[in-house]
Coordinates of C-alpha atoms and ligand atoms in Angstrom, one line a residue:
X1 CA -40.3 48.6 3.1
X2 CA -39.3 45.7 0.9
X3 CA -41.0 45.2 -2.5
X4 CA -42.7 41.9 -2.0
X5 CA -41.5 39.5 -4.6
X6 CA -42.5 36.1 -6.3
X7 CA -39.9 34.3 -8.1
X8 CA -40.8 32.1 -11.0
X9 CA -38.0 30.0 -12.0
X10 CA -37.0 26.2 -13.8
X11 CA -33.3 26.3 -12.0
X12 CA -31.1 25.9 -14.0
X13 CA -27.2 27.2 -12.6
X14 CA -28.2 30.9 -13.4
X15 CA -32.1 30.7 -11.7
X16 CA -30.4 28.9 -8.5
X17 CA -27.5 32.2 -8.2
X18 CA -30.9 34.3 -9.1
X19 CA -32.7 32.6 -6.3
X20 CA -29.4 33.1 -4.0
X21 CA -29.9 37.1 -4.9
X22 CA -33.3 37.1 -4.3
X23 CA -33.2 35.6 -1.1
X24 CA -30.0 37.3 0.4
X25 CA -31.3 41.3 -0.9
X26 CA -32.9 43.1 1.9
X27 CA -34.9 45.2 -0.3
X28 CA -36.8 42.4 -1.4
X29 CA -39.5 40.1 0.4
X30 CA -39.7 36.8 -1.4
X31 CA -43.1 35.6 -0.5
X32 CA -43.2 32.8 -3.0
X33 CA -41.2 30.8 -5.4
X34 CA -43.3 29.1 -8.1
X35 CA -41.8 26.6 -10.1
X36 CA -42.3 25.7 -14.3
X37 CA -40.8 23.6 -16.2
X38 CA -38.1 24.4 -19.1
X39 CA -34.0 24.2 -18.1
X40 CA -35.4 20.3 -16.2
X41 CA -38.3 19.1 -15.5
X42 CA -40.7 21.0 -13.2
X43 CA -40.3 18.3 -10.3
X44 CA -36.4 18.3 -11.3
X45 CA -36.8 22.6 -10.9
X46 CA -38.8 22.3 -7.4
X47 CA -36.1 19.9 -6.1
X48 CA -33.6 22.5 -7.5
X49 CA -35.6 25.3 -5.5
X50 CA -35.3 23.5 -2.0
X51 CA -31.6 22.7 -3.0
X52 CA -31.0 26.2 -2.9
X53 CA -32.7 26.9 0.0
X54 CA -31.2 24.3 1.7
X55 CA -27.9 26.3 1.5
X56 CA -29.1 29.2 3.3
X57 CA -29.2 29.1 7.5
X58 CA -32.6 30.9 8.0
X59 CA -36.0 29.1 7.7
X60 CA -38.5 29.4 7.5
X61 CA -38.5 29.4 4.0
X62 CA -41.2 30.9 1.5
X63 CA -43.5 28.5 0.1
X64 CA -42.5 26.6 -2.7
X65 CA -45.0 25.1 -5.5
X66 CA -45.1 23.2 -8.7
X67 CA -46.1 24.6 -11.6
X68 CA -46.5 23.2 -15.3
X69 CA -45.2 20.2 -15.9
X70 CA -45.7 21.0 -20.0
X71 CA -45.2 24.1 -22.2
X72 CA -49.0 25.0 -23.7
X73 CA -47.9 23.3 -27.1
X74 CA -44.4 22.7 -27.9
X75 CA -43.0 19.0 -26.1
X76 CA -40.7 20.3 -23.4
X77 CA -36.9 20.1 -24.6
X78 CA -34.7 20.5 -22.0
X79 CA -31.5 22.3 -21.7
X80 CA -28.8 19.6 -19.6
X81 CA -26.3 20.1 -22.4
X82 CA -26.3 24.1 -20.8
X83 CA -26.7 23.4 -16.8
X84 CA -25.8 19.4 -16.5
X85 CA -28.8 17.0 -16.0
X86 CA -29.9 17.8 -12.8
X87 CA -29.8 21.4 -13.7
X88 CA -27.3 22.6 -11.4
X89 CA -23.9 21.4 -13.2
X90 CA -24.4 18.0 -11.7
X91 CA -24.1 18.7 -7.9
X92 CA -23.8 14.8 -7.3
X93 CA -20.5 14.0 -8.1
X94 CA -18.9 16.0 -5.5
X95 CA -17.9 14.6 -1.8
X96 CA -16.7 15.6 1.7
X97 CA -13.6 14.2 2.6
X98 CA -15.7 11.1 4.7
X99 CA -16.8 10.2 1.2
X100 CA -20.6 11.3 1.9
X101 CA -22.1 13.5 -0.9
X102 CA -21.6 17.5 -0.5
X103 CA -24.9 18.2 -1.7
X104 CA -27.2 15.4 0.1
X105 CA -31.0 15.2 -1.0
X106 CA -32.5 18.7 0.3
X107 CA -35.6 18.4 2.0
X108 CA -38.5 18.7 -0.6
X109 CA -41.4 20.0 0.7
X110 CA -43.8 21.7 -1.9
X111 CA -46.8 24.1 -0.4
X112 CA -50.3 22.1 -0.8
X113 CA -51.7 23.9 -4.0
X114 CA -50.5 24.6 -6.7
X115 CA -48.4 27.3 -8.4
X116 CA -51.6 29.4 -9.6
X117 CA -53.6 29.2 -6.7
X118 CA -50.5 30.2 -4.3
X119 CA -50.2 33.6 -6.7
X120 CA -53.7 34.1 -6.9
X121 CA -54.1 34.1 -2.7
X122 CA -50.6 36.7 -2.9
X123 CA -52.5 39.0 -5.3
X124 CA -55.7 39.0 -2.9
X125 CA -53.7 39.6 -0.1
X126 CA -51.2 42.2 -1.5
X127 CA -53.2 44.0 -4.4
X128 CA -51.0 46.2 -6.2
X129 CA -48.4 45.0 -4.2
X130 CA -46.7 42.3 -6.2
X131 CA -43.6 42.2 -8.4
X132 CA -43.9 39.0 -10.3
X133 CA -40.0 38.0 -11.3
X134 CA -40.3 35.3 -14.2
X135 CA -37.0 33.6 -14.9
X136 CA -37.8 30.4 -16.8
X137 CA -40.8 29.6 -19.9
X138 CA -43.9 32.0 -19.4
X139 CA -45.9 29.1 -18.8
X140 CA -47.1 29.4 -15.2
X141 CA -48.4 33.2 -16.0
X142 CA -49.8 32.6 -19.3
X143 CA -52.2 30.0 -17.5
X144 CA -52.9 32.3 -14.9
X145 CA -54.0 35.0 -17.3
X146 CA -56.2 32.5 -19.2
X147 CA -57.4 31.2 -15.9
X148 CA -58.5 34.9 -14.4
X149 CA -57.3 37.7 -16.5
X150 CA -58.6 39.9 -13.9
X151 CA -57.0 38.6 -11.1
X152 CA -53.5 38.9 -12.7
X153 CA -55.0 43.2 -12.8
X154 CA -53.3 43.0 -9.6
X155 CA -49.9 42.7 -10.5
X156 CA -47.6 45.3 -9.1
X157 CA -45.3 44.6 -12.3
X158 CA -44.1 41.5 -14.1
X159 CA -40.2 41.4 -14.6
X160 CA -38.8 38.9 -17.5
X161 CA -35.7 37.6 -18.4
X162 CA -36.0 36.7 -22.0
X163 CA -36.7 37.8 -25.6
X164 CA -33.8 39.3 -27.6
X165 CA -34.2 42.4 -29.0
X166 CA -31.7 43.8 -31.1
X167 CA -29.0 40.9 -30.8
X168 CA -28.9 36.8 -31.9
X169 CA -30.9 34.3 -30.2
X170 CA -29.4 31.6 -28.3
X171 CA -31.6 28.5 -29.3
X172 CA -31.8 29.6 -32.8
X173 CA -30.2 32.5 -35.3
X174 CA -33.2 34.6 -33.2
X175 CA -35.1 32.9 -30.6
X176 CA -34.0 33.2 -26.8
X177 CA -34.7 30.2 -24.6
X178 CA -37.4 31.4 -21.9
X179 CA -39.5 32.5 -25.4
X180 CA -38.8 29.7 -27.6
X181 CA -39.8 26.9 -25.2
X182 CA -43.3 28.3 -24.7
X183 CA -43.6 30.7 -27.2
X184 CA -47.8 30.7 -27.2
X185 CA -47.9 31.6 -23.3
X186 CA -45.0 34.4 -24.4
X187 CA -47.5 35.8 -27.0
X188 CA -50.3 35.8 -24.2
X189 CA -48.4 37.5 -21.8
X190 CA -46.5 40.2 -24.6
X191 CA -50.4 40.5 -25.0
X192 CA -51.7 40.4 -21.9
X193 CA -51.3 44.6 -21.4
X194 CA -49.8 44.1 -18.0
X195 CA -47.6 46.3 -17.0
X196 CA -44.4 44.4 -18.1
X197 CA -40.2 44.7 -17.6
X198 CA -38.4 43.0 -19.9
X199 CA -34.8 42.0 -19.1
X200 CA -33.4 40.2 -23.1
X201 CA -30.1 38.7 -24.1
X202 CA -29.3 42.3 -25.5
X203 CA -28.6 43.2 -21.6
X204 CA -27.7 39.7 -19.7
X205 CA -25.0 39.0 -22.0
X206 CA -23.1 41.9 -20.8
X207 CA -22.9 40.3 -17.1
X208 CA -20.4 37.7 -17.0
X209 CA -19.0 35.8 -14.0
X210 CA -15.4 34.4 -15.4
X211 CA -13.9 31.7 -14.1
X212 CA -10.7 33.3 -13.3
X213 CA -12.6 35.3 -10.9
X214 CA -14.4 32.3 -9.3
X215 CA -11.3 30.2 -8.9
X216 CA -9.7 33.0 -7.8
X217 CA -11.8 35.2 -5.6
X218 CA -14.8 33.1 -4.6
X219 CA -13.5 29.7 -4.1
X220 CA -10.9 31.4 -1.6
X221 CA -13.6 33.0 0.6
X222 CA -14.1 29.1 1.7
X223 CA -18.9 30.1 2.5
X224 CA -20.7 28.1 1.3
X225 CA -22.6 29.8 -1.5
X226 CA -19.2 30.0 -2.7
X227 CA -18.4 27.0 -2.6
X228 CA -22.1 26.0 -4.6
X229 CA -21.2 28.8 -7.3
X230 CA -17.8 27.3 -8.0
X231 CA -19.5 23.7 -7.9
X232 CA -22.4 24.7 -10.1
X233 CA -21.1 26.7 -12.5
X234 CA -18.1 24.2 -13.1
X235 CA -20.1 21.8 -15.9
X236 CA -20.9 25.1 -17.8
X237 CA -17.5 26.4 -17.6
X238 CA -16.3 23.1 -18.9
X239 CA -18.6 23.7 -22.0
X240 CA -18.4 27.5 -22.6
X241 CA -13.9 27.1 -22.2
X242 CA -14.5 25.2 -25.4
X243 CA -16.6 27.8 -27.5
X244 CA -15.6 31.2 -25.8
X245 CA -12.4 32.8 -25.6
X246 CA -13.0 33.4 -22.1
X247 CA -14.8 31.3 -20.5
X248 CA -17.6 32.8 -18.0
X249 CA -21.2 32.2 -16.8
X250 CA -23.8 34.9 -18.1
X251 CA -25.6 35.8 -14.9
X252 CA -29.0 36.3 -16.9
X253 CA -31.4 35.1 -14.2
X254 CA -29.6 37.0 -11.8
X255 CA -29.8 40.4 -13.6
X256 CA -33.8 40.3 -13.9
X257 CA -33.3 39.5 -10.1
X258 CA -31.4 42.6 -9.8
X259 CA -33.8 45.0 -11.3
X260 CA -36.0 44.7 -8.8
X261 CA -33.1 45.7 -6.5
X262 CA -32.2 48.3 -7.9
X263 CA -34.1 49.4 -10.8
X264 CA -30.9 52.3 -12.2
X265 CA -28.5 49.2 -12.7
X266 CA -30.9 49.0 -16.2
X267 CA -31.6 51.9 -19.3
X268 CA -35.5 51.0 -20.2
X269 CA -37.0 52.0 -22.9
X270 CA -40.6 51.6 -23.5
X271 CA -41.9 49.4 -26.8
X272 CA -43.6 47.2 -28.8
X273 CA -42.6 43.9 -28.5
X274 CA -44.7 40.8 -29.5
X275 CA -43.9 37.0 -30.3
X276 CA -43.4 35.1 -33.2
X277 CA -45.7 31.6 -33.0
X278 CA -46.0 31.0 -36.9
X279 CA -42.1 31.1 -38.6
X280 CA -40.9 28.2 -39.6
X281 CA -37.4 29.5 -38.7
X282 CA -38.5 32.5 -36.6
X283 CA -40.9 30.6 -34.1
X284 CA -39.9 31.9 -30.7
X285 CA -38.4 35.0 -31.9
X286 CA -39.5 38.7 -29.9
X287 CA -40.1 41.1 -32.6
X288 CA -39.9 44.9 -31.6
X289 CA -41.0 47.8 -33.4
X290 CA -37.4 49.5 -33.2
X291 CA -38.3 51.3 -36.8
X292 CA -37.4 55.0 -36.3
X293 CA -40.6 56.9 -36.9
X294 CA -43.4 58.8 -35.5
X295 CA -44.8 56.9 -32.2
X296 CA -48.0 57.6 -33.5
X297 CA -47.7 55.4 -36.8
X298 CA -46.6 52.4 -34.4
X299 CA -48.5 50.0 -32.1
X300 CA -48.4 51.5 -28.7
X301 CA -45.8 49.9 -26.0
X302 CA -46.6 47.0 -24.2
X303 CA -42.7 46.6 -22.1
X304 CA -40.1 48.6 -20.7
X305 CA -37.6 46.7 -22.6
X306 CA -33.7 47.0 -21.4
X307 CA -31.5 48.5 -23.8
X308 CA -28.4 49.2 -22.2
X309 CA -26.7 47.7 -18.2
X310 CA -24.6 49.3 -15.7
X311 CA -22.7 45.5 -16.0
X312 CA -19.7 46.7 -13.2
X313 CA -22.6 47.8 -11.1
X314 CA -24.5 45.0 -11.4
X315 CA -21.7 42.9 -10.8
X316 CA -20.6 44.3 -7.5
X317 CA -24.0 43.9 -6.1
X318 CA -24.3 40.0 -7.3
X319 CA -20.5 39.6 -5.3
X320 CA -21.5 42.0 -2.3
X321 CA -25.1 39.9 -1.5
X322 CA -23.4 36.2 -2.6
X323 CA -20.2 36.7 -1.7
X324 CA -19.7 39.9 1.0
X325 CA -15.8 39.6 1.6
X326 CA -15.2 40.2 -2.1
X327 CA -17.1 43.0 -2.2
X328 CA -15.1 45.4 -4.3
Ligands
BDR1 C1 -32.4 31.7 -20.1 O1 -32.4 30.4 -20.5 C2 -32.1 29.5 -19.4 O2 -31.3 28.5 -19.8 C3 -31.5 30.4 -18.3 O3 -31.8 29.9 -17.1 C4 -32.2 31.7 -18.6 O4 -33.4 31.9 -17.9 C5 -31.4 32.5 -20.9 O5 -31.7 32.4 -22.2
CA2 CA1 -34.1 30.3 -16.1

């Protein structure tokens, strides 16, 4: 039986190949996507959502629906430098040969209610049941445990990408993005004594897509979705050529996607983690008791944190469900 899925995502390049995993794994049911603002807007992110979709043959689709349109505090800042402004690497400057665009407007067609009341009718109907997969700002779930605490209860498990551990940030010297866009709903949900998965920097940064091997091995396959990863990820690549020796996309979204998979591909290790909201240069950073002593002396684990990644694993399974021919 599948393990019924909602995806929670603000795509963003990485979200959209997420998505693509998602929705192409057998052992998952994706019975909602729920939008949130953070990498674009949120109406930018649900337009992203039905872009993605839009590549795949099979409808019908699961429902779609917008979430926040604001983190709880902070003003929303973007991240178009990262994934281009439309959040997929700028999709619209690509044509077919006739001169028509290669990615035309996707039909957009959001589900009636909102992003809460769509996840509250899931839990009611699948108690227990639900793996929640959150790849953007904790927005959408830290309003949904303020709205009915015990309605979230029925959360089969809640799977993050963000936070980092034991390594450098990425928006500052220690705050990941996902955490440091809405670090007050972060705090509520490190708080929130769900039963929590946490998939940092510390792991994601050890999956890497290079471009050598999407010039070389994706873009010759001639599908579709391979044609969209070499299109998307090309902005990025432009960017990361000129700061990395060799120059890749970090598959994080993607890799929280995979853990539901296939839960071995990850080393979890259970601890303490909670969220900076005060520092004035450590707001947004995930602090975790790592201290070596007794687990008695420390506060007791609220995450199964990743520590380590089976990255040639993982890697195999993003090209084998994307990309079947290259399967290798
Ligand atoms: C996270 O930030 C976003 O830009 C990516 O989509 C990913 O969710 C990585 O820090
Ligand atoms: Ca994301």
């Amino acid at each position: 039986m599948p393990i019924r899925v909602i995806i929670d995502t603000d795509p963003g390049v990485d979200d959209a190949l997420a998505l693509l995993l998602g929705l192409l794994s057998p052992e998952l049911q994706v019975e909602a996507i729920t939008t949130v603002c953070g990498n674009v807007s949120v109406d930018m992110a649900t337009r992203n959502v039905f872009r993605v979709l839009s590549l795949l043959a099979e409808k019908p689709w699961p429902p779609v629906a917008r979430g926040a349109d604001r983190p709880l505090k902070n003003e929303l800042k973007t991240a178009a430098a990262v994934h281009g402004e439309d959040g997929l690497g700028n999709l619209e400057r690509y044509q077919l040969p006739d001169s028509s665009p290669r990615y035309p407007d996707p039909e957009i067609l959001p589900a009636p209610q909102g992003a809460i009341p769509l996840l509250f009718n899931l839990l009611d109907r699948f108690p227990g049941e639900i793996s929640l997969i959150a790849l953007g700002p904790l927005t959408n779930l830290a309003q949904a445990i303020l709205r009915d605490p015990g309605r979230m209860q029925q959360v089969g498990e809640i799977i993050l990408m963000g936070g980092a551990i034991g390594v450098p940030g990425n928006v500052t010297p220690v705050a990941e993005f996902n955490i440091y866009t809405d670090p007050e709903a972060a705090q509520i949900v490190f708080r929130s004594g769900l039963p929590l998965t946490v998939v940092p920097l510390d792991v994601t940064r050890q999956v890497r897509l290079t471009r050598k091997a999407i010039l070389e091995e994706i873009q010759p396959l001639g599908t579709r979705i391979g044609q969209f990863i070499v299109d998307s990820t090309a902005y990025s690549l432009e960017l990361f050529e000129r700061i990395e020796e060799i120059p890749a996309i970090t598959l994080h979204d993607p890799l929280a996607v995979g853990v539901a998979v296939d839960p071995s591909l990850l080393n979890l290790k259970p601890l303490f983690v909670d969220v900076e909201i005060q520092g004035e240069m450590t707001r947004g950073m995930t602090v975790a008791d790592l201290r070596p002593i007794a687990a008695d002396l420390k506060a007791k684990p609220n995450a199964r944190v990743a520590r380590t990644v089976d990255g040639k694993r993982f890697l195999n399974l993003f090209r084998e469900r994307l990309c079947p021919e290259s399967s290798s």
